[in-house]
mmCIF file of C-alpha atoms in Angstrom:
data_model
loop_
_atom_site.group_PDB
_atom_site.id
_atom_site.type_symbol
_atom_site.label_atom_id
_atom_site.label_comp_id
_atom_site.label_asym_id
_atom_site.label_seq_id
_atom_site.Cartn_x
_atom_site.Cartn_y
_atom_site.Cartn_z
ATOM 1 C CA MET A 532 14.368 13.446 2.141
ATOM 2 C CA ALA A 533 12.962 12.767 5.384
ATOM 3 C CA GLU A 534 8.351 13.608 6.772
ATOM 4 C CA ALA A 535 10.008 15.949 8.605
ATOM 5 C CA GLU A 536 11.415 17.781 5.698
ATOM 6 C CA TYR A 537 8.202 18.059 4.162
ATOM 7 C CA GLN A 538 5.490 21.322 4.711
ATOM 8 C CA ASN A 539 2.885 19.679 4.476
ATOM 9 C CA LEU A 540 0.619 16.698 3.579
ATOM 10 C CA ARG A 541 0.303 17.783 -0.460
ATOM 11 C CA ASP A 542 4.266 18.162 -0.169
ATOM 12 C CA ARG A 543 4.712 14.965 1.320
ATOM 13 C CA LEU A 544 2.187 13.197 -0.817
ATOM 14 C CA ARG A 545 4.093 14.865 -4.110
ATOM 15 C CA GLY A 546 7.541 13.186 -2.352
ATOM 16 C CA GLY A 547 5.956 9.762 -1.621
ATOM 17 C CA THR A 548 4.392 9.351 -3.950
ATOM 18 C CA ARG A 549 6.779 10.313 -6.497
ATOM 19 C CA HIS A 550 8.770 6.779 -7.908
ATOM 20 C CA CYS A 551 5.358 5.091 -8.359
ATOM 21 C CA HIS A 552 3.375 8.013 -9.747
ATOM 22 C CA ALA A 553 6.598 8.803 -12.265
ATOM 23 C CA ALA A 554 6.544 4.905 -13.403
ATOM 24 C CA LEU A 555 2.556 5.096 -14.035
ATOM 25 C CA ASP A 556 3.039 8.522 -16.397
ATOM 26 C CA ASP A 557 6.008 6.493 -17.832
ATOM 27 C CA GLN A 558 3.335 3.219 -19.275
ATOM 28 C CA VAL A 559 0.403 6.459 -20.308
ATOM 29 C CA THR A 560 3.195 8.375 -22.081
ATOM 30 C CA ARG A 561 3.963 4.193 -23.691
ATOM 31 C CA LEU A 562 0.496 4.253 -24.044
ATOM 32 C CA ASP A 563 -0.135 7.366 -25.682
ATOM 33 C CA ARG A 564 2.715 6.471 -28.522
ATOM 34 C CA GLN A 565 0.336 2.986 -29.212
ATOM 35 C CA GLY A 566 -2.311 4.952 -31.788
ATOM 36 C CA ALA A 567 -5.962 3.427 -31.378
ATOM 37 C CA GLU A 568 -4.996 0.776 -29.175
ATOM 38 C CA GLY A 569 -3.210 2.476 -26.465
ATOM 39 C CA TYR A 570 -5.891 4.924 -26.246
ATOM 40 C CA ALA A 571 -8.066 1.730 -26.131
ATOM 41 C CA ARG A 572 -5.772 0.348 -22.772
ATOM 42 C CA PHE A 573 -5.690 3.847 -21.667
ATOM 43 C CA LEU A 574 -9.476 3.906 -21.575
ATOM 44 C CA LEU A 575 -9.306 0.624 -20.022
ATOM 45 C CA LEU A 576 -7.076 1.975 -17.204
ATOM 46 C CA GLN A 577 -9.462 4.840 -16.363
ATOM 47 C CA TRP A 578 -12.676 2.162 -16.476
ATOM 48 C CA ARG A 579 -10.892 -0.842 -14.183
ATOM 49 C CA LEU A 580 -9.803 2.224 -12.178
ATOM 50 C CA PHE A 581 -12.763 3.828 -11.024
ATOM 51 C CA ALA A 582 -14.637 0.654 -11.555
ATOM 52 C CA ALA A 583 -12.587 -0.718 -8.383
ATOM 53 C CA LEU A 584 -12.564 2.695 -6.408
ATOM 54 C CA GLU A 585 -16.442 3.600 -6.913
ATOM 55 C CA PRO A 586 -17.536 1.182 -4.204
ATOM 56 C CA VAL A 587 -14.875 1.657 -1.429
ATOM 57 C CA SER A 588 -14.576 5.974 -2.400
ATOM 58 C CA GLN A 589 -18.452 7.545 -1.392
ATOM 59 C CA GLY A 590 -16.030 9.260 1.727
ATOM 60 C CA ALA A 591 -13.686 10.588 -0.943
ATOM 61 C CA VAL A 592 -14.535 14.678 -2.095
ATOM 62 C CA CYS A 593 -14.743 13.591 -5.076
ATOM 63 C CA ALA A 594 -17.072 10.530 -5.307
ATOM 64 C CA PRO A 595 -18.712 12.272 -8.165
ATOM 65 C CA VAL A 596 -16.284 12.752 -10.249
ATOM 66 C CA ILE A 597 -15.491 9.301 -9.740
ATOM 67 C CA ARG A 598 -18.942 7.905 -10.876
ATOM 68 C CA ASP A 599 -18.946 10.362 -14.034
ATOM 69 C CA LEU A 600 -15.296 9.284 -15.436
ATOM 70 C CA LYS A 601 -16.672 6.012 -14.904
ATOM 71 C CA GLN A 602 -19.497 5.903 -16.817
ATOM 72 C CA ARG A 603 -17.785 8.035 -19.685
ATOM 73 C CA ALA A 604 -15.472 5.347 -19.847
ATOM 74 C CA GLY A 605 -17.715 2.759 -19.461
ATOM 75 C CA ALA A 606 -19.760 4.369 -22.665
ATOM 76 C CA ASP A 607 -16.393 4.833 -24.742
ATOM 77 C CA LEU A 608 -15.370 0.671 -24.663
ATOM 78 C CA GLU A 609 -18.788 -0.785 -25.111
ATOM 79 C CA ARG A 610 -18.367 1.915 -28.410
ATOM 80 C CA LEU A 611 -15.067 0.288 -29.327
ATOM 81 C CA GLY A 612 -15.722 -3.196 -28.123
ATOM 82 C CA ARG A 613 -13.696 -3.496 -25.484
ATOM 83 C CA LEU A 614 -15.433 -4.612 -22.163
ATOM 84 C CA ALA A 615 -13.248 -6.217 -19.257
ATOM 85 C CA PRO A 616 -14.407 -7.028 -15.816
ATOM 86 C CA VAL A 617 -13.675 -4.914 -12.449
ATOM 87 C CA PRO A 618 -10.417 -5.766 -11.135
ATOM 88 C CA ARG A 619 -10.785 -5.668 -7.021
ATOM 89 C CA LEU A 620 -9.139 -2.903 -5.483
ATOM 90 C CA PRO A 621 -6.541 -4.854 -2.269
ATOM 91 C CA LEU A 622 -7.366 -2.086 -0.364
ATOM 92 C CA GLU A 623 -10.082 0.444 1.073
ATOM 93 C CA PRO A 624 -8.408 3.330 0.644
ATOM 94 C CA HIS A 625 -8.607 6.820 2.806
ATOM 95 C CA PRO A 626 -10.229 9.580 1.226
ATOM 96 C CA LEU A 627 -7.667 12.066 0.271
ATOM 97 C CA ALA A 628 -5.515 9.801 -0.804
ATOM 98 C CA VAL A 629 -8.141 8.904 -3.604
ATOM 99 C CA ASP A 630 -8.947 12.899 -4.416
ATOM 100 C CA TYR A 631 -5.149 13.256 -4.858
ATOM 101 C CA VAL A 632 -4.931 10.440 -7.692
ATOM 102 C CA VAL A 633 -8.666 10.854 -9.198
ATOM 103 C CA CYS A 634 -8.089 14.880 -9.302
ATOM 104 C CA GLY A 635 -4.622 14.981 -9.915
ATOM 105 C CA SER A 636 -5.147 12.940 -12.830
ATOM 106 C CA ARG A 637 -6.943 14.955 -14.467
ATOM 107 C CA LEU A 638 -4.676 17.219 -15.187
ATOM 108 C CA GLY A 639 -2.726 14.429 -17.007
ATOM 109 C CA THR A 640 -6.249 13.761 -19.163
ATOM 110 C CA LYS A 641 -5.924 17.057 -20.127
ATOM 111 C CA VAL A 642 -2.199 16.948 -21.725
ATOM 112 C CA LEU A 643 -3.559 13.388 -23.834
ATOM 113 C CA ARG A 644 -6.672 14.380 -24.300
ATOM 114 C CA LYS A 645 -4.766 17.286 -26.627
ATOM 115 C CA ARG A 646 -2.732 14.984 -27.757
ATOM 116 C CA TRP A 647 -5.028 12.450 -28.574
ATOM 117 C CA LEU A 648 -7.169 14.805 -30.526
ATOM 118 C CA ASP A 649 -4.261 16.296 -32.964
ATOM 119 C CA ARG A 650 -4.051 13.144 -34.400
ATOM 120 C CA GLY A 651 -7.345 12.349 -35.546
ATOM 121 C CA LEU A 652 -7.598 8.953 -34.094
ATOM 122 C CA SER A 653 -11.005 7.785 -35.980
ATOM 123 C CA GLU A 654 -11.684 6.251 -31.983
ATOM 124 C CA THR A 655 -11.384 9.593 -30.561
ATOM 125 C CA ALA A 656 -14.509 10.899 -33.160
ATOM 126 C CA TYR A 657 -16.948 8.021 -31.712
ATOM 127 C CA ALA A 658 -15.940 7.393 -28.827
ATOM 128 C CA SER A 659 -15.194 10.430 -26.712
ATOM 129 C CA SER A 660 -16.591 11.068 -23.888
ATOM 130 C CA TYR A 661 -14.341 10.550 -21.674
ATOM 131 C CA LEU A 662 -12.187 13.078 -23.098
ATOM 132 C CA SER A 663 -14.936 15.451 -23.092
ATOM 133 C CA ALA A 664 -15.459 14.917 -19.647
ATOM 134 C CA PRO A 665 -14.996 18.725 -17.521
ATOM 135 C CA PRO A 666 -11.905 19.410 -15.749
ATOM 136 C CA TYR A 667 -13.314 18.971 -12.918
ATOM 137 C CA MET A 668 -10.501 21.791 -11.780
ATOM 138 C CA ASP A 669 -12.304 22.922 -8.829
ATOM 139 C CA TYR A 670 -11.682 20.006 -6.818
ATOM 140 C CA TRP A 671 -8.431 19.547 -7.706
ATOM 141 C CA ARG A 672 -8.044 23.119 -5.950
ATOM 142 C CA GLY A 673 -9.710 21.571 -2.970
ATOM 143 C CA TYR A 674 -7.760 18.755 -2.570
ATOM 144 C CA VAL A 675 -4.859 21.125 -2.350
ATOM 145 C CA ALA A 676 -6.273 23.258 0.100
ATOM 146 C CA ARG A 677 -6.869 20.790 2.810
ATOM 147 C CA ALA A 678 -3.447 19.118 1.330
ATOM 148 C CA GLU A 679 -1.694 21.857 2.258
ATOM 149 C CA ASP A 680 -3.903 22.612 5.997
ATOM 150 C CA LEU A 681 -2.426 19.383 6.899
ATOM 151 C CA PRO A 682 0.265 18.033 8.783
ATOM 152 C CA ALA A 683 3.197 15.533 6.841
ATOM 153 C CA GLU A 684 3.721 13.669 9.514
ATOM 154 C CA GLY A 685 1.693 11.361 11.872
ATOM 155 C CA ALA A 686 -0.562 8.258 10.953
ATOM 156 C CA ALA A 687 -3.221 10.080 8.919
ATOM 157 C CA ALA A 688 -0.394 11.069 6.734
ATOM 158 C CA ASP A 689 0.842 8.447 6.748
ATOM 159 C CA ARG A 690 -2.214 5.960 5.881
ATOM 160 C CA ILE A 691 -2.660 9.066 2.828
ATOM 161 C CA VAL A 692 0.290 7.960 1.306
ATOM 162 C CA THR A 693 0.948 4.517 2.003
ATOM 163 C CA ASP A 694 -3.021 4.280 0.416
ATOM 164 C CA ALA A 695 -2.085 6.729 -2.890
ATOM 165 C CA THR A 696 0.862 4.571 -3.606
ATOM 166 C CA CYS A 697 -0.831 1.587 -3.657
ATOM 167 C CA LEU A 698 -3.431 3.079 -6.088
ATOM 168 C CA PHE A 699 -0.707 3.913 -8.124
ATOM 169 C CA GLU A 700 0.339 0.785 -8.206
ATOM 170 C CA PHE A 701 -3.001 -0.800 -8.690
ATOM 171 C CA CYS A 702 -2.807 1.148 -12.312
ATOM 172 C CA LEU A 703 0.627 -0.082 -12.908
ATOM 173 C CA GLU A 704 -1.044 -3.448 -12.251
ATOM 174 C CA CYS A 705 -4.062 -2.877 -14.294
ATOM 175 C CA ILE A 706 -2.080 -1.588 -17.438
ATOM 176 C CA SER A 707 0.705 -4.672 -16.851
ATOM 177 C CA ALA A 708 -2.942 -7.067 -17.294
ATOM 178 C CA GLU A 709 -4.282 -5.325 -20.469
ATOM 179 C CA SER A 710 -0.757 -5.871 -21.604
ATOM 180 C CA ALA A 711 -0.736 -9.400 -20.642
ATOM 181 C CA GLU A 712 -4.200 -10.016 -21.835
ATOM 182 C CA GLY A 713 -3.704 -8.611 -25.275
ATOM 183 C CA LYS A 714 -1.096 -10.682 -26.141
ATOM 184 C CA ALA A 715 -2.090 -13.630 -25.213
ATOM 185 C CA ILE A 716 -5.042 -12.747 -27.509
ATOM 186 C CA HIS A 717 -2.686 -11.756 -30.213
ATOM 187 C CA ALA A 718 -0.462 -14.400 -30.171
#
């Protein structure tokens, strides 16, 4: 689909990131099916993303959400005995790209939360700070309103889409790194 066919930045972000977003959703769904290990790896993904984003995302509207979710995921990982180094983010993302990825992640977490709680994983009983975080839907609605008011074309839109794509790819790399580390540890 050509850029000119998008009505606004929100539409372009959705269309321009759909392949990497779908790949990430697929990987997270795989984690969802792995029980306790998948839950721990999901928390590691979240913590790594938020820990890497926090120092470079102070201009994002969702900066307070990043801080809260990083602390919650970190606390859960401590309870699970699964700490990890903070990866370096290979870019300083545009604040609106950060808002798109972080605020949108809350929608997916809502679904995963229900699945993990319904399964009765013991880990969700004592490491549930992340799952009990507020949904932060006001942040999502704010992102939607801002992105729908911005044009789909231009240098700023190009950068936002590129940065959002890089953030999704960063998440995929975090999952791959955890998988490789796990294989090396358990081999």
